[in-house]
Amino acid sequence: MRTLVFQGYLWGYILSKANKTFTINKLKKAGKNKEKLELINKLILKCTKKLVKISGADLTITGIENVPLDESVLYVGNHQSNMDIPLLFSTAPQTMAFVAKKEMEKIPLLGFWMKERGCVFIDRENARSSLKSINQAIENLIRGHSMAIFPEGTRSRGPQMGDFKSGSLRIAMKSGVKVIPVSIKDSYKLTEKKGKHTAVKVSVHYSEPIDSKIFKDTNELAAAVQAQIKNHL
């Protein structure tokens, strides 16, 4: 039943806000980017907070004080389930755009919101397209807009954490921003148990910033970030 409520709310909310597309486009054409982002953040934040509540997560959030609020950062998290994006967006002390798989861009309305929010979409089958997306993420960070990425590339669907695709950390090294390791624990239990959302304790921990500038390559940075995430799983 919870799964039906979850899906029903998600798509009901998206459809109910379809008219906001016109407002977003109007703000975009008027060059009011700040107002556009504030509107999209408000829409997404309301939705993600409700989704986390519906999921039944008994949520514990720690380490928020570690996140600097006066600069853009790259949030780097482990990826256990589809709930990780709502969990990260609704608990972080600042909003962010995501590096996401290309399929999400095609989702009606949601894909539009994500794109206008500054999300970039990776096509792993197209090297040129992927490079373009990575460069866009770098530009977003340089302009002061925080980003988030899950370097495993896919959901683990369990407690284990897969190897990081270290190339994704190029985003941090090229932009020079700090990395915030995010440990998301037990989110898979919300979605992977017989396809049902089950009430369970879930924790999200934000570790201290890692300065990407002190690393000589992405492999070293990826290893340092992954080690911090593991410490809190």
Short mmCIF file of N, CA, C and O in Angstrom, two decimals, residues 23-136:
data_model
loop_
_atom_site.label_atom_id
_atom_site.label_comp_id
_atom_site.label_asym_id
_atom_site.label_seq_id
_atom_site.Cartn_x
_atom_site.Cartn_y
_atom_site.Cartn_z
N THR A 23 5.47 29.40 -15.75
CA THR A 23 6.13 30.40 -14.90
C THR A 23 7.65 30.26 -15.01
O THR A 23 8.37 31.27 -15.10
N ILE A 24 8.12 29.02 -15.00
CA ILE A 24 9.56 28.78 -15.11
C ILE A 24 10.09 29.31 -16.44
O ILE A 24 11.14 29.98 -16.50
N ASN A 25 9.37 29.04 -17.52
CA ASN A 25 9.80 29.53 -18.84
C ASN A 25 9.76 31.06 -18.90
O ASN A 25 10.64 31.68 -19.52
N LYS A 26 8.76 31.63 -18.27
CA LYS A 26 8.63 33.09 -18.25
C LYS A 26 9.82 33.73 -17.53
O LYS A 26 10.39 34.72 -18.00
N LEU A 27 10.18 33.16 -16.38
CA LEU A 27 11.32 33.68 -15.63
C LEU A 27 12.62 33.50 -16.40
O LEU A 27 13.50 34.37 -16.39
N LYS A 28 12.73 32.37 -17.09
CA LYS A 28 13.93 32.08 -17.89
C LYS A 28 14.09 33.11 -19.00
O LYS A 28 15.19 33.66 -19.22
N LYS A 29 13.01 33.37 -19.71
CA LYS A 29 13.06 34.33 -20.83
C LYS A 29 13.35 35.75 -20.34
O LYS A 29 13.97 36.54 -21.06
N ALA A 30 12.92 36.04 -19.12
CA ALA A 30 13.15 37.37 -18.56
C ALA A 30 14.55 37.51 -17.94
O ALA A 30 14.91 38.58 -17.45
N GLY A 31 15.31 36.41 -17.98
CA GLY A 31 16.65 36.44 -17.43
C GLY A 31 16.69 36.44 -15.91
O GLY A 31 17.71 36.77 -15.30
N LYS A 32 15.57 36.05 -15.28
CA LYS A 32 15.49 36.03 -13.83
C LYS A 32 15.86 34.63 -13.31
O LYS A 32 15.04 33.88 -12.79
N ASN A 33 17.16 34.32 -13.44
CA ASN A 33 17.62 32.97 -13.10
C ASN A 33 17.50 32.68 -11.61
O ASN A 33 17.15 31.57 -11.21
N LYS A 34 17.80 33.67 -10.77
CA LYS A 34 17.70 33.46 -9.33
C LYS A 34 16.28 33.12 -8.92
O LYS A 34 16.06 32.17 -8.15
N GLU A 35 15.32 33.87 -9.45
CA GLU A 35 13.92 33.61 -9.13
C GLU A 35 13.48 32.25 -9.67
O GLU A 35 12.69 31.55 -9.02
N LYS A 36 13.98 31.90 -10.84
CA LYS A 36 13.64 30.60 -11.42
C LYS A 36 14.14 29.47 -10.53
O LYS A 36 13.39 28.51 -10.24
N LEU A 37 15.38 29.56 -10.08
CA LEU A 37 15.95 28.52 -9.22
C LEU A 37 15.22 28.44 -7.89
O LEU A 37 14.98 27.35 -7.37
N GLU A 38 14.86 29.59 -7.34
CA GLU A 38 14.13 29.60 -6.06
C GLU A 38 12.78 28.90 -6.19
O GLU A 38 12.37 28.15 -5.29
N LEU A 39 12.10 29.11 -7.32
CA LEU A 39 10.81 28.46 -7.54
C LEU A 39 10.98 26.95 -7.68
O LEU A 39 10.25 26.17 -7.05
N ILE A 40 11.95 26.53 -8.49
CA ILE A 40 12.17 25.10 -8.69
C ILE A 40 12.60 24.43 -7.39
O ILE A 40 12.13 23.33 -7.06
N ASN A 41 13.48 25.08 -6.64
CA ASN A 41 13.92 24.52 -5.36
C ASN A 41 12.72 24.32 -4.42
O ASN A 41 12.61 23.31 -3.72
N LYS A 42 11.84 25.30 -4.40
CA LYS A 42 10.65 25.22 -3.55
C LYS A 42 9.77 24.04 -3.95
O LYS A 42 9.29 23.29 -3.09
N LEU A 43 9.57 23.86 -5.26
CA LEU A 43 8.75 22.77 -5.76
C LEU A 43 9.36 21.41 -5.41
O LEU A 43 8.68 20.51 -4.92
N ILE A 44 10.67 21.28 -5.66
CA ILE A 44 11.34 20.00 -5.44
C ILE A 44 11.46 19.69 -3.95
O ILE A 44 11.27 18.55 -3.53
N LEU A 45 11.76 20.71 -3.15
CA LEU A 45 11.94 20.49 -1.72
C LEU A 45 10.64 20.00 -1.07
O LEU A 45 10.65 19.09 -0.24
N LYS A 46 9.52 20.61 -1.46
CA LYS A 46 8.24 20.19 -0.90
C LYS A 46 7.95 18.73 -1.27
O LYS A 46 7.51 17.94 -0.43
N CYS A 47 8.24 18.39 -2.52
CA CYS A 47 7.98 17.03 -2.99
C CYS A 47 8.88 16.01 -2.31
O CYS A 47 8.42 14.98 -1.84
N THR A 48 10.19 16.30 -2.23
CA THR A 48 11.13 15.32 -1.67
C THR A 48 10.90 15.10 -0.18
O THR A 48 11.01 13.98 0.31
N LYS A 49 10.56 16.16 0.54
CA LYS A 49 10.28 16.01 1.97
C LYS A 49 9.06 15.11 2.19
O LYS A 49 9.05 14.27 3.10
N LYS A 50 8.05 15.29 1.35
CA LYS A 50 6.85 14.46 1.47
C LYS A 50 7.15 13.02 1.10
O LYS A 50 6.66 12.09 1.74
N LEU A 51 7.97 12.82 0.07
CA LEU A 51 8.31 11.46 -0.34
C LEU A 51 9.08 10.72 0.76
O LEU A 51 8.85 9.53 0.99
N VAL A 52 9.99 11.43 1.42
CA VAL A 52 10.73 10.81 2.52
C VAL A 52 9.78 10.42 3.65
O VAL A 52 9.90 9.34 4.23
N LYS A 53 8.81 11.27 3.92
CA LYS A 53 7.82 10.97 4.96
C LYS A 53 6.98 9.76 4.58
O LYS A 53 6.76 8.86 5.40
N ILE A 54 6.53 9.73 3.34
CA ILE A 54 5.70 8.61 2.87
C ILE A 54 6.48 7.30 2.88
O ILE A 54 5.93 6.23 3.15
N SER A 55 7.78 7.39 2.59
CA SER A 55 8.61 6.18 2.52
C SER A 55 8.68 5.44 3.85
O SER A 55 9.01 4.26 3.90
N GLY A 56 8.37 6.15 4.94
CA GLY A 56 8.43 5.52 6.24
C GLY A 56 9.78 5.58 6.89
O GLY A 56 10.03 4.91 7.90
N ALA A 57 10.69 6.38 6.35
CA ALA A 57 12.04 6.47 6.89
C ALA A 57 12.04 7.11 8.28
O ALA A 57 11.48 8.19 8.47
N ASP A 58 12.66 6.42 9.22
CA ASP A 58 12.93 6.99 10.55
C ASP A 58 14.32 7.59 10.43
O ASP A 58 15.32 6.92 10.60
N LEU A 59 14.36 8.88 10.13
CA LEU A 59 15.57 9.50 9.62
C LEU A 59 16.44 10.15 10.70
O LEU A 59 15.94 10.88 11.56
N THR A 60 17.75 9.87 10.61
CA THR A 60 18.74 10.53 11.46
C THR A 60 19.72 11.26 10.56
O THR A 60 20.30 10.66 9.65
N ILE A 61 19.90 12.56 10.79
CA ILE A 61 20.79 13.37 9.97
C ILE A 61 21.91 13.92 10.84
O ILE A 61 21.64 14.54 11.88
N THR A 62 23.15 13.71 10.44
CA THR A 62 24.29 14.20 11.21
C THR A 62 25.30 14.87 10.29
O THR A 62 25.34 14.60 9.09
N GLY A 63 26.12 15.74 10.87
CA GLY A 63 27.22 16.36 10.13
C GLY A 63 26.86 17.57 9.30
O GLY A 63 27.70 18.07 8.55
N ILE A 64 25.64 18.06 9.43
CA ILE A 64 25.23 19.22 8.63
C ILE A 64 26.16 20.41 8.86
O ILE A 64 26.43 21.20 7.95
N GLU A 65 26.67 20.51 10.10
CA GLU A 65 27.56 21.63 10.42
C GLU A 65 28.87 21.59 9.64
O GLU A 65 29.61 22.58 9.58
N ASN A 66 29.17 20.46 9.00
CA ASN A 66 30.40 20.33 8.23
C ASN A 66 30.32 20.99 6.85
O ASN A 66 31.35 21.18 6.19
N VAL A 67 29.12 21.30 6.41
CA VAL A 67 28.93 21.82 5.05
C VAL A 67 29.06 23.34 5.04
O VAL A 67 28.28 24.04 5.70
N PRO A 68 30.02 23.88 4.29
CA PRO A 68 30.13 25.35 4.20
C PRO A 68 28.97 25.91 3.38
O PRO A 68 28.62 25.38 2.33
N LEU A 69 28.38 26.98 3.87
CA LEU A 69 27.20 27.53 3.22
C LEU A 69 27.51 28.73 2.32
O LEU A 69 26.61 29.24 1.65
N ASP A 70 28.76 29.15 2.32
CA ASP A 70 29.13 30.35 1.56
C ASP A 70 29.89 30.02 0.29
O ASP A 70 30.53 30.89 -0.31
N GLU A 71 29.83 28.78 -0.16
CA GLU A 71 30.52 28.39 -1.38
C GLU A 71 29.85 27.16 -1.98
O GLU A 71 29.14 26.42 -1.28
N SER A 72 30.07 26.95 -3.26
CA SER A 72 29.53 25.75 -3.90
C SER A 72 30.40 24.55 -3.55
O SER A 72 31.61 24.68 -3.34
N VAL A 73 29.78 23.39 -3.44
CA VAL A 73 30.49 22.15 -3.12
C VAL A 73 29.96 21.03 -4.02
O VAL A 73 28.88 21.15 -4.62
N LEU A 74 30.73 19.97 -4.09
CA LEU A 74 30.27 18.77 -4.78
C LEU A 74 29.93 17.71 -3.74
O LEU A 74 30.81 17.23 -3.03
N TYR A 75 28.65 17.39 -3.62
CA TYR A 75 28.22 16.31 -2.74
C TYR A 75 28.47 14.99 -3.45
O TYR A 75 28.05 14.80 -4.59
N VAL A 76 29.16 14.08 -2.77
CA VAL A 76 29.45 12.77 -3.35
C VAL A 76 28.94 11.70 -2.40
O VAL A 76 29.39 11.60 -1.25
N GLY A 77 27.97 10.91 -2.85
CA GLY A 77 27.37 9.93 -1.96
C GLY A 77 27.40 8.51 -2.51
O GLY A 77 27.57 8.30 -3.72
N ASN A 78 27.23 7.57 -1.61
CA ASN A 78 27.00 6.18 -2.04
C ASN A 78 25.56 6.09 -2.52
O ASN A 78 24.73 6.95 -2.22
N HIS A 79 25.25 5.03 -3.27
CA HIS A 79 23.94 4.98 -3.93
C HIS A 79 23.28 3.63 -3.69
O HIS A 79 23.58 2.65 -4.36
N GLN A 80 22.35 3.59 -2.72
CA GLN A 80 21.70 2.34 -2.37
C GLN A 80 20.33 2.16 -3.01
O GLN A 80 19.90 1.03 -3.25
N SER A 81 19.62 3.28 -3.27
CA SER A 81 18.26 3.13 -3.77
C SER A 81 17.77 4.39 -4.47
O SER A 81 18.45 5.43 -4.47
N ASN A 82 16.57 4.30 -5.02
CA ASN A 82 15.95 5.46 -5.67
C ASN A 82 15.60 6.56 -4.67
O ASN A 82 15.32 7.69 -5.07
N MET A 83 15.62 6.24 -3.39
CA MET A 83 15.30 7.24 -2.38
C MET A 83 16.47 8.17 -2.09
O MET A 83 16.31 9.18 -1.40
N ASP A 84 17.65 7.88 -2.62
CA ASP A 84 18.84 8.66 -2.26
C ASP A 84 18.75 10.12 -2.72
O ASP A 84 19.20 11.01 -2.01
N ILE A 85 18.18 10.35 -3.90
CA ILE A 85 18.03 11.74 -4.36
C ILE A 85 17.08 12.52 -3.45
O ILE A 85 17.44 13.61 -2.98
N PRO A 86 15.87 12.01 -3.15
CA PRO A 86 15.00 12.73 -2.20
C PRO A 86 15.65 12.92 -0.84
O PRO A 86 15.50 13.99 -0.22
N LEU A 87 16.37 11.91 -0.36
CA LEU A 87 17.02 12.02 0.95
C LEU A 87 18.07 13.12 0.96
O LEU A 87 18.15 13.92 1.88
N LEU A 88 18.88 13.16 -0.09
CA LEU A 88 19.95 14.15 -0.15
C LEU A 88 19.39 15.56 -0.33
O LEU A 88 19.79 16.49 0.38
N PHE A 89 18.45 15.70 -1.25
CA PHE A 89 17.92 17.04 -1.53
C PHE A 89 17.18 17.61 -0.33
O PHE A 89 17.24 18.81 -0.06
N SER A 90 16.48 16.76 0.40
CA SER A 90 15.63 17.25 1.50
C SER A 90 16.38 17.41 2.82
O SER A 90 15.86 18.03 3.76
N THR A 91 17.60 16.87 2.93
CA THR A 91 18.32 16.95 4.21
C THR A 91 19.56 17.85 4.15
O THR A 91 20.01 18.31 5.20
N ALA A 92 20.11 18.11 2.98
CA ALA A 92 21.31 18.93 2.87
C ALA A 92 21.01 20.37 3.29
O ALA A 92 19.90 20.86 3.07
N PRO A 93 21.99 21.07 3.86
CA PRO A 93 21.76 22.45 4.30
C PRO A 93 21.76 23.47 3.17
O PRO A 93 21.51 24.65 3.40
N GLN A 94 22.05 23.03 1.96
CA GLN A 94 21.92 23.88 0.78
C GLN A 94 21.41 23.02 -0.37
O GLN A 94 21.63 21.82 -0.40
N THR A 95 20.70 23.63 -1.30
CA THR A 95 20.16 22.87 -2.42
C THR A 95 21.24 22.62 -3.46
O THR A 95 22.28 23.26 -3.47
N MET A 96 20.96 21.67 -4.34
CA MET A 96 21.94 21.31 -5.36
C MET A 96 21.25 20.74 -6.58
O MET A 96 20.08 20.36 -6.55
N ALA A 97 22.02 20.68 -7.68
CA ALA A 97 21.58 19.96 -8.87
C ALA A 97 22.34 18.65 -8.92
O ALA A 97 23.38 18.49 -8.27
N PHE A 98 21.85 17.70 -9.70
CA PHE A 98 22.43 16.36 -9.73
C PHE A 98 23.04 16.03 -11.09
O PHE A 98 22.59 16.53 -12.13
N VAL A 99 24.05 15.20 -11.04
CA VAL A 99 24.54 14.54 -12.25
C VAL A 99 23.76 13.24 -12.33
O VAL A 99 23.86 12.40 -11.43
N ALA A 100 22.95 13.08 -13.36
CA ALA A 100 22.02 11.95 -13.44
C ALA A 100 22.15 11.21 -14.77
O ALA A 100 22.73 11.72 -15.73
N LYS A 101 21.60 10.03 -14.80
CA LYS A 101 21.63 9.26 -16.05
C LYS A 101 20.66 9.89 -17.06
O LYS A 101 19.66 10.50 -16.69
N LYS A 102 20.97 9.72 -18.33
CA LYS A 102 20.24 10.41 -19.39
C LYS A 102 18.75 10.07 -19.42
O LYS A 102 17.92 10.88 -19.85
N GLU A 103 18.39 8.86 -18.94
CA GLU A 103 16.99 8.45 -18.98
C GLU A 103 16.09 9.39 -18.18
O GLU A 103 14.90 9.55 -18.50
N MET A 104 16.63 10.01 -17.15
CA MET A 104 15.80 10.88 -16.31
C MET A 104 15.39 12.16 -17.03
O MET A 104 14.36 12.75 -16.72
N GLU A 105 16.17 12.56 -18.01
CA GLU A 105 15.85 13.76 -18.77
C GLU A 105 14.56 13.58 -19.57
O GLU A 105 13.87 14.55 -19.88
N LYS A 106 14.23 12.33 -19.88
CA LYS A 106 13.08 12.04 -20.72
C LYS A 106 11.76 11.94 -19.93
O LYS A 106 10.70 11.82 -20.52
N ILE A 107 11.85 11.96 -18.60
CA ILE A 107 10.63 11.85 -17.79
C ILE A 107 9.83 13.14 -17.92
O ILE A 107 10.35 14.22 -17.66
N PRO A 108 8.56 13.06 -18.34
CA PRO A 108 7.75 14.27 -18.52
C PRO A 108 7.72 15.14 -17.27
O PRO A 108 7.59 14.64 -16.15
N LEU A 109 7.85 16.43 -17.45
CA LEU A 109 7.82 17.46 -16.42
C LEU A 109 9.00 17.34 -15.44
O LEU A 109 9.73 18.31 -15.23
N LEU A 110 9.22 16.18 -14.83
CA LEU A 110 10.32 16.02 -13.90
C LEU A 110 11.65 16.27 -14.60
O LEU A 110 12.53 16.97 -14.06
N GLY A 111 11.80 15.73 -15.81
CA GLY A 111 13.02 15.95 -16.57
C GLY A 111 13.23 17.42 -16.88
O GLY A 111 14.35 17.93 -16.84
N PHE A 112 12.13 18.13 -17.16
CA PHE A 112 12.20 19.56 -17.45
C PHE A 112 12.64 20.33 -16.21
O PHE A 112 13.52 21.20 -16.28
N TRP A 113 12.04 20.02 -15.05
CA TRP A 113 12.43 20.68 -13.80
C TRP A 113 13.90 20.46 -13.51
O TRP A 113 14.62 21.39 -13.14
N MET A 114 14.35 19.23 -13.68
CA MET A 114 15.75 18.90 -13.37
C MET A 114 16.70 19.68 -14.29
O MET A 114 17.72 20.22 -13.83
N LYS A 115 16.37 19.72 -15.57
CA LYS A 115 17.23 20.42 -16.52
C LYS A 115 17.29 21.91 -16.21
O LYS A 115 18.38 22.51 -16.21
N GLU A 116 16.15 22.51 -15.91
CA GLU A 116 16.12 23.93 -15.60
C GLU A 116 16.76 24.23 -14.25
O GLU A 116 17.23 25.34 -14.01
N ARG A 117 16.81 23.22 -13.38
CA ARG A 117 17.47 23.39 -12.08
C ARG A 117 19.00 23.35 -12.22
O ARG A 117 19.73 23.75 -11.33
N GLY A 118 19.49 22.86 -13.36
CA GLY A 118 20.93 22.78 -13.57
C GLY A 118 21.49 21.38 -13.56
O GLY A 118 22.71 21.19 -13.61
N CYS A 119 20.60 20.38 -13.48
CA CYS A 119 21.07 19.00 -13.53
C CYS A 119 21.70 18.72 -14.90
O CYS A 119 21.28 19.29 -15.91
N VAL A 120 22.69 17.86 -14.92
CA VAL A 120 23.31 17.44 -16.18
C VAL A 120 23.09 15.94 -16.32
O VAL A 120 23.05 15.20 -15.34
N PHE A 121 22.94 15.50 -17.55
CA PHE A 121 22.56 14.12 -17.82
C PHE A 121 23.68 13.40 -18.59
O PHE A 121 24.13 13.88 -19.63
N ILE A 122 24.10 12.27 -18.04
CA ILE A 122 25.23 11.52 -18.58
C ILE A 122 24.75 10.38 -19.47
O ILE A 122 23.93 9.56 -19.06
N ASP A 123 25.26 10.35 -20.69
CA ASP A 123 25.02 9.24 -21.60
C ASP A 123 26.32 8.44 -21.66
O ASP A 123 27.27 8.81 -22.36
N ARG A 124 26.37 7.35 -20.91
CA ARG A 124 27.61 6.58 -20.81
C ARG A 124 27.97 5.87 -22.11
O ARG A 124 29.08 5.36 -22.26
N GLU A 125 27.03 5.82 -23.05
CA GLU A 125 27.30 5.17 -24.33
C GLU A 125 27.86 6.16 -25.35
O GLU A 125 28.21 5.78 -26.46
N ASN A 126 27.91 7.43 -24.96
CA ASN A 126 28.36 8.47 -25.87
C ASN A 126 29.42 9.32 -25.18
O ASN A 126 29.10 10.17 -24.35
N ALA A 127 30.68 9.07 -25.50
CA ALA A 127 31.79 9.73 -24.83
C ALA A 127 31.76 11.24 -25.01
O ALA A 127 32.00 12.00 -24.06
N ARG A 128 31.45 11.69 -26.21
CA ARG A 128 31.42 13.13 -26.47
C ARG A 128 30.32 13.81 -25.66
O ARG A 128 30.53 14.88 -25.08
N SER A 129 29.15 13.18 -25.63
CA SER A 129 28.03 13.73 -24.88
C SER A 129 28.35 13.76 -23.38
O SER A 129 28.02 14.73 -22.68
N SER A 130 28.98 12.69 -22.88
CA SER A 130 29.34 12.61 -21.46
C SER A 130 30.32 13.71 -21.08
O SER A 130 30.19 14.34 -20.03
N LEU A 131 31.30 13.94 -21.95
CA LEU A 131 32.29 14.99 -21.69
C LEU A 131 31.64 16.36 -21.64
O LEU A 131 31.96 17.19 -20.78
N LYS A 132 30.69 16.58 -22.53
CA LYS A 132 29.96 17.85 -22.55
C LYS A 132 29.20 18.05 -21.25
O LYS A 132 29.18 19.15 -20.69
N SER A 133 28.58 16.99 -20.76
CA SER A 133 27.82 17.06 -19.52
C SER A 133 28.74 17.33 -18.33
O SER A 133 28.41 18.13 -17.44
N ILE A 134 29.88 16.65 -18.31
CA ILE A 134 30.84 16.85 -17.23
C ILE A 134 31.33 18.30 -17.22
O ILE A 134 31.44 18.94 -16.16
N ASN A 135 31.61 18.83 -18.39
CA ASN A 135 32.06 20.23 -18.49
C ASN A 135 30.99 21.20 -18.02
O ASN A 135 31.29 22.24 -17.42
N GLN A 136 29.72 20.86 -18.28
CA GLN A 136 28.62 21.70 -17.82
C GLN A 136 28.53 21.69 -16.30
O GLN A 136 28.30 22.73 -15.66
#
